[in-house]
Short mmCIF file of C-alpha atoms in Angstrom, two decimals:
data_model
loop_
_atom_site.label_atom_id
_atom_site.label_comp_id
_atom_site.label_asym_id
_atom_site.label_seq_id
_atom_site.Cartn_x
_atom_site.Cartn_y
_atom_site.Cartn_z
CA UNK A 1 25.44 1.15 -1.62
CA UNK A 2 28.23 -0.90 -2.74
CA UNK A 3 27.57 -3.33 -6.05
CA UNK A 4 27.33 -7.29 -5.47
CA UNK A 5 30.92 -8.23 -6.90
CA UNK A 6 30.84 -10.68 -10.06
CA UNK A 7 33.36 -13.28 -11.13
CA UNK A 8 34.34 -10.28 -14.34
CA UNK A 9 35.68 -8.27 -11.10
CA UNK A 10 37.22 -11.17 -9.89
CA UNK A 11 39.17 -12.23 -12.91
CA UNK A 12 39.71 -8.10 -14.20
CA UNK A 13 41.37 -7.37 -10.80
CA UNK A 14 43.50 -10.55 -10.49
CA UNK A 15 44.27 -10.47 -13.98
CA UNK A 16 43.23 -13.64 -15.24
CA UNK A 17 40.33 -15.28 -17.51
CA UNK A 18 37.11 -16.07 -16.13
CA UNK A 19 37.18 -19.61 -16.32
CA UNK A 20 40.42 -19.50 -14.34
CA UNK A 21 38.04 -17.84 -11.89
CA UNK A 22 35.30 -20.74 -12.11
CA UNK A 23 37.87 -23.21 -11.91
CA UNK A 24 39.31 -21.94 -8.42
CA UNK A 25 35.34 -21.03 -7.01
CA UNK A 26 34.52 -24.72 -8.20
CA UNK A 27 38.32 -26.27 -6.75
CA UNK A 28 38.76 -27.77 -10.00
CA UNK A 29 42.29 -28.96 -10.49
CA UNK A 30 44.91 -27.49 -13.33
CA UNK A 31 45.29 -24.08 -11.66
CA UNK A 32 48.81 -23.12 -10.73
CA UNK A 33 49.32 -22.52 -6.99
CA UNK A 34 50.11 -19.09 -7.27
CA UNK A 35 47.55 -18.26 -9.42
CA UNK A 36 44.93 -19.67 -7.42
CA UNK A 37 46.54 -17.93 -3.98
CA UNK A 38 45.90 -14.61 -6.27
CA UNK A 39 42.67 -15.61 -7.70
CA UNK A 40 41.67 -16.36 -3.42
CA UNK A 41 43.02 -12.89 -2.22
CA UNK A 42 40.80 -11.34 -4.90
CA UNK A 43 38.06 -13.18 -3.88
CA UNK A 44 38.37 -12.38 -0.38
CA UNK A 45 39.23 -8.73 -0.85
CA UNK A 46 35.81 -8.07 -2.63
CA UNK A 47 34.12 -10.47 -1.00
CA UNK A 48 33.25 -12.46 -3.81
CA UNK A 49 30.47 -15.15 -3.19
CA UNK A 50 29.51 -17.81 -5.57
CA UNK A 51 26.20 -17.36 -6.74
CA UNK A 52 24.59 -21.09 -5.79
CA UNK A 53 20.70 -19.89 -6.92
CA UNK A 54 22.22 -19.12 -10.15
CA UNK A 55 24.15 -22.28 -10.40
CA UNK A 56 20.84 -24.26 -10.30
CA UNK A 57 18.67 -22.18 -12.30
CA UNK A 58 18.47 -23.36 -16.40
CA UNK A 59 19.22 -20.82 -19.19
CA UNK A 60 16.62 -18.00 -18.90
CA UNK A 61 15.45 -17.96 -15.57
CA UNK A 62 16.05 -15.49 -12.69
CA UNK A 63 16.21 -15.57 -9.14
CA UNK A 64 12.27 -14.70 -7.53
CA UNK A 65 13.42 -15.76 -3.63
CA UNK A 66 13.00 -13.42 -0.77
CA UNK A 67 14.91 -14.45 2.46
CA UNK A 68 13.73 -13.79 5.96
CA UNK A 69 15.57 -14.02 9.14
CA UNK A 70 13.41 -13.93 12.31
CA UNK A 71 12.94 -14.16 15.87
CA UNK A 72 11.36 -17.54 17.92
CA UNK A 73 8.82 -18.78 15.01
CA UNK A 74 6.83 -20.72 17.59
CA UNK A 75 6.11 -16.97 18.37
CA UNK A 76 2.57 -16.01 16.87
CA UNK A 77 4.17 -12.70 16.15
CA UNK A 78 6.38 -13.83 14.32
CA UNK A 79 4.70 -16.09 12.44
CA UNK A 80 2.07 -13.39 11.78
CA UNK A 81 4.99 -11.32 10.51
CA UNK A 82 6.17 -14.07 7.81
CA UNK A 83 1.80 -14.67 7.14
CA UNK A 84 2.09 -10.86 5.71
CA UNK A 85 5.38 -11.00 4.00
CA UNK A 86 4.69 -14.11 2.01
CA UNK A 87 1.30 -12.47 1.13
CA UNK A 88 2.92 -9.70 -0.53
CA UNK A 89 6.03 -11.44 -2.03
CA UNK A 90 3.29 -14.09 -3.58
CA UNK A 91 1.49 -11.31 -5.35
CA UNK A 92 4.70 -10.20 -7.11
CA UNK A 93 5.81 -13.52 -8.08
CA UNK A 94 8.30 -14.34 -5.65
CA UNK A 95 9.08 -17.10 -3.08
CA UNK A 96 9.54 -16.51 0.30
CA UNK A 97 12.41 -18.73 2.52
CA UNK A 98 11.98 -18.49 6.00
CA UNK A 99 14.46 -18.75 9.43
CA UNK A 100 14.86 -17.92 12.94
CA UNK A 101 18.15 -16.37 14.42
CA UNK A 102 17.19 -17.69 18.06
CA UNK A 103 17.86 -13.99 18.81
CA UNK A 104 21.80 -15.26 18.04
CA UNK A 105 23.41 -12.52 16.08
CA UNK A 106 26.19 -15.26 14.59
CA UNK A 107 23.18 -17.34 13.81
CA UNK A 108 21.76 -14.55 11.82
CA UNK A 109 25.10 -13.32 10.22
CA UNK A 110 25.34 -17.17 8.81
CA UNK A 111 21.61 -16.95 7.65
CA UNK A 112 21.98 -13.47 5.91
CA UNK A 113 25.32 -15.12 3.98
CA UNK A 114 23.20 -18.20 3.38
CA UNK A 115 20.91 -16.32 2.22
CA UNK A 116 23.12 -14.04 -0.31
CA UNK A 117 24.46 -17.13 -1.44
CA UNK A 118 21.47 -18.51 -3.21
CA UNK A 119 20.96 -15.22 -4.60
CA UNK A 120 18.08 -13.93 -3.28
CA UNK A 121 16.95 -10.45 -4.75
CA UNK A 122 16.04 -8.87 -0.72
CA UNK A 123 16.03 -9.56 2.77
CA UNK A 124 13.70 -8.73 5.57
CA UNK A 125 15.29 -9.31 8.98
CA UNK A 126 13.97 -8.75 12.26
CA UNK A 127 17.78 -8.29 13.89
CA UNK A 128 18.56 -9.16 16.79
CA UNK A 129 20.12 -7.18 19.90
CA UNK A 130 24.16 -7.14 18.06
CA UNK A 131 22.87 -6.68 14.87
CA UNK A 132 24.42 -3.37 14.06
CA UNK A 133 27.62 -5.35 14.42
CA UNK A 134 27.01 -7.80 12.02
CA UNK A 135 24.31 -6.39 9.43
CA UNK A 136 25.89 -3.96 7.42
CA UNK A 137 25.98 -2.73 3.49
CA UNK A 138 29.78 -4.25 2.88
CA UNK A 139 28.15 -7.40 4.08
CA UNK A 140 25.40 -6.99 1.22
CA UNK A 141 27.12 -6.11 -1.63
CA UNK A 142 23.91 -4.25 -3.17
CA UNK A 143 21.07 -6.60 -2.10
CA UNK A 144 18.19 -4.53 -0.67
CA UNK A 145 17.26 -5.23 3.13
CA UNK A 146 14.12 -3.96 4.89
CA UNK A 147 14.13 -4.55 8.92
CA UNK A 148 11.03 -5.11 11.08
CA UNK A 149 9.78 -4.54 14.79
CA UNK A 150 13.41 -3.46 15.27
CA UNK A 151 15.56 -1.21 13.58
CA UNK A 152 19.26 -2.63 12.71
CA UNK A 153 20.98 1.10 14.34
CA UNK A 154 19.61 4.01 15.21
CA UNK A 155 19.91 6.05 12.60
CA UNK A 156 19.71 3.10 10.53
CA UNK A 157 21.08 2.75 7.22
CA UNK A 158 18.42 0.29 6.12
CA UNK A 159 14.64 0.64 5.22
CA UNK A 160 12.53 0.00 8.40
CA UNK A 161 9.41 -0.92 9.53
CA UNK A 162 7.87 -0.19 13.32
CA UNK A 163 5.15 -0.66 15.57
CA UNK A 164 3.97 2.86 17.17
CA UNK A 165 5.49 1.40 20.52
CA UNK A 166 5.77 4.20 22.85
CA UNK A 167 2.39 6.15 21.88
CA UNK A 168 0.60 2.15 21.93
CA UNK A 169 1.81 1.77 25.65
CA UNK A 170 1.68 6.02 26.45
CA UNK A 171 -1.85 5.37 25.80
CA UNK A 172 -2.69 1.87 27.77
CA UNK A 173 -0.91 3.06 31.10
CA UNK A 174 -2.77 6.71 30.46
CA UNK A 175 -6.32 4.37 30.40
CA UNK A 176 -4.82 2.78 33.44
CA UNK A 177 -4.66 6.21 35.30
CA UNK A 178 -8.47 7.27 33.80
CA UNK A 179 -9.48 4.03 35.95
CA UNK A 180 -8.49 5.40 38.90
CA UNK A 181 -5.02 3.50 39.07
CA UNK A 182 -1.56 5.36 40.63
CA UNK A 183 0.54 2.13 41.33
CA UNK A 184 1.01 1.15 37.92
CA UNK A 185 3.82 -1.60 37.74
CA UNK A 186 5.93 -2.20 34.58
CA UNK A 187 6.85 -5.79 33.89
CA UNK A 188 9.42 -5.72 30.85
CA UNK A 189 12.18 -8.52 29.35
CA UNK A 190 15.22 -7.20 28.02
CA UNK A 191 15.94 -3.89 28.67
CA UNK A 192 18.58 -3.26 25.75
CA UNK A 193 15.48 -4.25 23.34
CA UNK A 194 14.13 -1.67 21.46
CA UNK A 195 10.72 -2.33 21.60
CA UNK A 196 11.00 -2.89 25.19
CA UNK A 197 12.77 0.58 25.76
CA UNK A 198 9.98 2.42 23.65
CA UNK A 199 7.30 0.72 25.66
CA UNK A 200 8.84 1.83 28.68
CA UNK A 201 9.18 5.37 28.12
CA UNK A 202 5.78 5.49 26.86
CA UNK A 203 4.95 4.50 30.39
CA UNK A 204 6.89 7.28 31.79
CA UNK A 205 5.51 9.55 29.59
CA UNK A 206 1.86 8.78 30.86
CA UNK A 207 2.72 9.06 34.48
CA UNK A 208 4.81 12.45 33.91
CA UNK A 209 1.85 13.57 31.81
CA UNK A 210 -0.60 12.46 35.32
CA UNK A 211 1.85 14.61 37.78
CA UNK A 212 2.64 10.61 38.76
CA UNK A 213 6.08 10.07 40.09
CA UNK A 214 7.58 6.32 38.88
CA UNK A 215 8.10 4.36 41.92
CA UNK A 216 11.35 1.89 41.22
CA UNK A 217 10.17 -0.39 42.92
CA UNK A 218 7.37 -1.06 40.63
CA UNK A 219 9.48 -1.13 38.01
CA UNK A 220 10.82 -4.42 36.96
CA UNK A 221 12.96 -4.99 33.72
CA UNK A 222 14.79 -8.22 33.04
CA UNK A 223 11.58 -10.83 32.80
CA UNK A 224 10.99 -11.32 29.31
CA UNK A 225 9.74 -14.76 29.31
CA UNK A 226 5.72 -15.86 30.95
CA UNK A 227 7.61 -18.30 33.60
CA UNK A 228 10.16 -15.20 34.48
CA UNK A 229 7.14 -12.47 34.66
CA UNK A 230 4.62 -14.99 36.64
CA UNK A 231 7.97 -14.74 39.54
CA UNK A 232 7.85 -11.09 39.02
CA UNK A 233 4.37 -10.61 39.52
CA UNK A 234 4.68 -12.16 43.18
CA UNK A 235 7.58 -10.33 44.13
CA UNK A 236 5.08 -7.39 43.17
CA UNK A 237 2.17 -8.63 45.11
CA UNK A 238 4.34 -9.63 48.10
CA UNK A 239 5.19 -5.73 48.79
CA UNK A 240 3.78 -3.91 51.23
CA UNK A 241 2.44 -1.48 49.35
CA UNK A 242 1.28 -3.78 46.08
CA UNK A 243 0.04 -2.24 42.98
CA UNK A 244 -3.55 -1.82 41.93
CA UNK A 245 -2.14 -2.34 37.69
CA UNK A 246 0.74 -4.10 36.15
CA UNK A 247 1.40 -2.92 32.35
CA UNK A 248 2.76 -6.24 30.98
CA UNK A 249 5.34 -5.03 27.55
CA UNK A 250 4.30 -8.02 25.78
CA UNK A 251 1.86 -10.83 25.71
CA UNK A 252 4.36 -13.13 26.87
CA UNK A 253 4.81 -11.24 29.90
CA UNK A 254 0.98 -10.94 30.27
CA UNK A 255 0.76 -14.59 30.43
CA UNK A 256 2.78 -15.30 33.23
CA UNK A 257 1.49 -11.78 35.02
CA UNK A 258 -2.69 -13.87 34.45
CA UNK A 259 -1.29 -17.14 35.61
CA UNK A 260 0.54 -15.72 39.29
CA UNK A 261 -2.82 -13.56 39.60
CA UNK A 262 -5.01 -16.51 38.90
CA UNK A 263 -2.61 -18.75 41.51
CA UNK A 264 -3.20 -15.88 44.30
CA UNK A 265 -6.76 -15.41 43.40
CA UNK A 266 -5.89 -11.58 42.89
CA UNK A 267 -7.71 -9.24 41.03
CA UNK A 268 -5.35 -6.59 39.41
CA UNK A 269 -6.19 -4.55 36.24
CA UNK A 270 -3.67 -5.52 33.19
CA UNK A 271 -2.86 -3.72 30.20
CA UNK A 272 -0.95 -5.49 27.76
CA UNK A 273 1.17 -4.45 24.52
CA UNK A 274 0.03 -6.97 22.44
CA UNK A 275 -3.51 -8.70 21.74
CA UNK A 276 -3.87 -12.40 22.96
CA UNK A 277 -5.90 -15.19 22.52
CA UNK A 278 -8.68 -15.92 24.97
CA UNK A 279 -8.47 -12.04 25.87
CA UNK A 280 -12.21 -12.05 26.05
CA UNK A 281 -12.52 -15.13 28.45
CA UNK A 282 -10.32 -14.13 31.17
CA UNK A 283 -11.56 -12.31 34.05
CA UNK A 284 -9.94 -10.09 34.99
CA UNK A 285 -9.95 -5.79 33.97
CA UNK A 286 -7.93 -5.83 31.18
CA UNK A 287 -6.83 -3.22 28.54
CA UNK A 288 -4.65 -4.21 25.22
CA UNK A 289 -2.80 -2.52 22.70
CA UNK A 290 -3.61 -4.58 19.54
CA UNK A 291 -2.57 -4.29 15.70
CA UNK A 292 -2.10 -6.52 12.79
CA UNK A 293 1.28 -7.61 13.18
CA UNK A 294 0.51 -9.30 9.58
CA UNK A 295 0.56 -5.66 8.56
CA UNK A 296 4.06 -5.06 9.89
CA UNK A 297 5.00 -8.07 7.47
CA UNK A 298 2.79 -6.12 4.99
CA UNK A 299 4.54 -2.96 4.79
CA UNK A 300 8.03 -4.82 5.32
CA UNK A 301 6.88 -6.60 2.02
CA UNK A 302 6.29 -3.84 0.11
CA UNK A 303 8.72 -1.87 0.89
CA UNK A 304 11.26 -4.69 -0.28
CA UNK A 305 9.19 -4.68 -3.72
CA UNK A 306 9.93 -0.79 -4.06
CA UNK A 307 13.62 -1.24 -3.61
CA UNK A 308 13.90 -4.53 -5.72
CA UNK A 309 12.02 -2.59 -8.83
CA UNK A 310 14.53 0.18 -8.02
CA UNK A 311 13.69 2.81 -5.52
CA UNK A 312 17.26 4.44 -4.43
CA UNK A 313 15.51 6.78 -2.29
CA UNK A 314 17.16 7.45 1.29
CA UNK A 315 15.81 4.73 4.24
CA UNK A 316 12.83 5.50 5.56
CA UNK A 317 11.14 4.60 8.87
CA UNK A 318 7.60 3.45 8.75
CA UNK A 319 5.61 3.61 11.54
CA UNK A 320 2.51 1.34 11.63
CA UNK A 321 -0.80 2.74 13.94
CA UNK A 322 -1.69 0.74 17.06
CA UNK A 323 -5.15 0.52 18.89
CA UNK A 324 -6.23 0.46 22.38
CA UNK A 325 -9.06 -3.03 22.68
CA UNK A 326 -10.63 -3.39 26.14
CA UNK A 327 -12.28 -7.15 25.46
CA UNK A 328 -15.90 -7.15 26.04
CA UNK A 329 -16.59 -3.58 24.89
CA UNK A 330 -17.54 -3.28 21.98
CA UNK A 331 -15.25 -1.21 19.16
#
């Protein structure tokens, strides 16, 4: 992993004194013009950034901030995510500054530099769908970076941390089938997410594992949001031949699946990726994989410590355990 450049390199490569460095980061005045051009090239070659954290800190004192860059925050998993990360970064003395990339990979690119800028000592990023274009180790110069509930690339250079997505929803659809159910319908949102793709083909996996053939038609991919799956839902009920289940890929999706069942007073068994509050009020046959997405936040979190104290171990992949919660039995 490439070394965060310093103003030494800086001045060493473009041959001139430090403070001729400072002077041209700061745009003080009384550098020649073709000094400074040189001193700029330099700077842009290595890509240089001046350290602002640093800038503010008094004699003696070091830089304790952890940055994270994440999806929606108004999402609770999300916010459940930072809950865990701040937990751990707390108990080793560090401050956590928090953001959301609106799922816009420039966004996140101008966080990450923000970021780097203020010197934090890691970064925990849950990347969006272009990350792999913008997230790289040039781009880090040497500051550790853990990602969560997606990986950056696959194989991915960085640390990551995972949900067991396709054995969580292998597992919900197979509970489906146990119940009797053969028209199982898939609700998903985007289908180049990879959370969404892993939940999927743990749905075809239970169906090929119950001699089940997948029926297109019941397959719908594109709806991430509740207002987008609740129009999905009654396209679904309006076939023909309707389903007796939907498998909803998150709770968002199982919202708006509840709400066009509860307009059409239909009874339909749902299994959800993803836990939800009021689970245990609504009635309807329902079946949930649930975790501790604090924990995903948890292990991102400690991970970052490792590599911060000095682990230069290869990336690893950690894969945290999911449950299957049917509300109203008890565990």
């Amino acid at each position: 992993m490439n070394a965060r450049p310093t103003m030494q390199d800086v001045a060493r490569i473009a041959g001139v004194s430090i403070k001729t460095v400072s002077r041209v980061v700061n745009q003080e005045p009384r550098v020649d013009p073709d000094t400074r051009a040189r001193v700029q090239a330099t700077i842009d070659e290595l890509g240089f950034r001046r350290n602002e954290q640093a800038r503010s800190l008094r004699p003696g004192q070091s830089s304790s901030l952890i940055g994270l860059v994440s999806g929606d925050l108004g999402n609770p998993f999300y916010s459940a995510i930072a809950r865990g990360i701040e937990e751990i970064a707390y108990e080793h003395g560090h401050l956590l500054l928090t953001a959301s990339s609106e799922e816009q990979p420039g966004r996140e690119r101008q966080l990450i530099e923000t970021y780097l800028q203020h010197n934090v000592a890691g970064l925990i990023v849950a990347p969006t769908l272009d990350a792999a274009r913008t997230i790289t180790p040039e781009l880090l110069r040497g500051v550790p970076l853990v990602s969560v509930d997606r990986p950056v690339r696959d194989p991915d250079p960085f640390d990551t941390v995972l949900l067991d997505n396709r054995a969580g929803a292998r597992r919900a659809v197979t509970q489906l089938i146990h119940d009797g159910h053969t028209r199982i319908a898939i609700i998903d949102g985007n289908p180049r997410v990879y959370t969404g793709q892993e939940r999927t083909a743990g749905y075809l996996d239970a169906l090929r594992e119950a001699g089940i053939a997948p029926q297109p038609n019941l397959m719908i991919h594109g709806h991430h949001g509740a207002r987008h799956a609740e129009q999905a839902t009654h396209a679904l009920l309006n076939q023909e031949q309707r389903p007796s289940a939907i498998f909803a890929t998150n709770n968002r999706i199982a919202t708006g699946v509840i709400r066009a069942l509860h307009a059409r007073r239909r009874t339909l068994a749902v299994a959800s990726f993803d836990d939800f509050e009021f689970a245990d009020v609504i009635n309807l046959p329902l079946t949930l994989v649930s975790y501790d997405a604090m924990d995903l936040g948890r292990a991102a979190a400690a991970r970052l410590m490792q590599r911060i104290q000095g682990d230069r171990s290869a990336p690893q992949r950690l894969i945290q355990p999911v449950s299957l919660r049917v509300p109203g039995e008890q565990p």
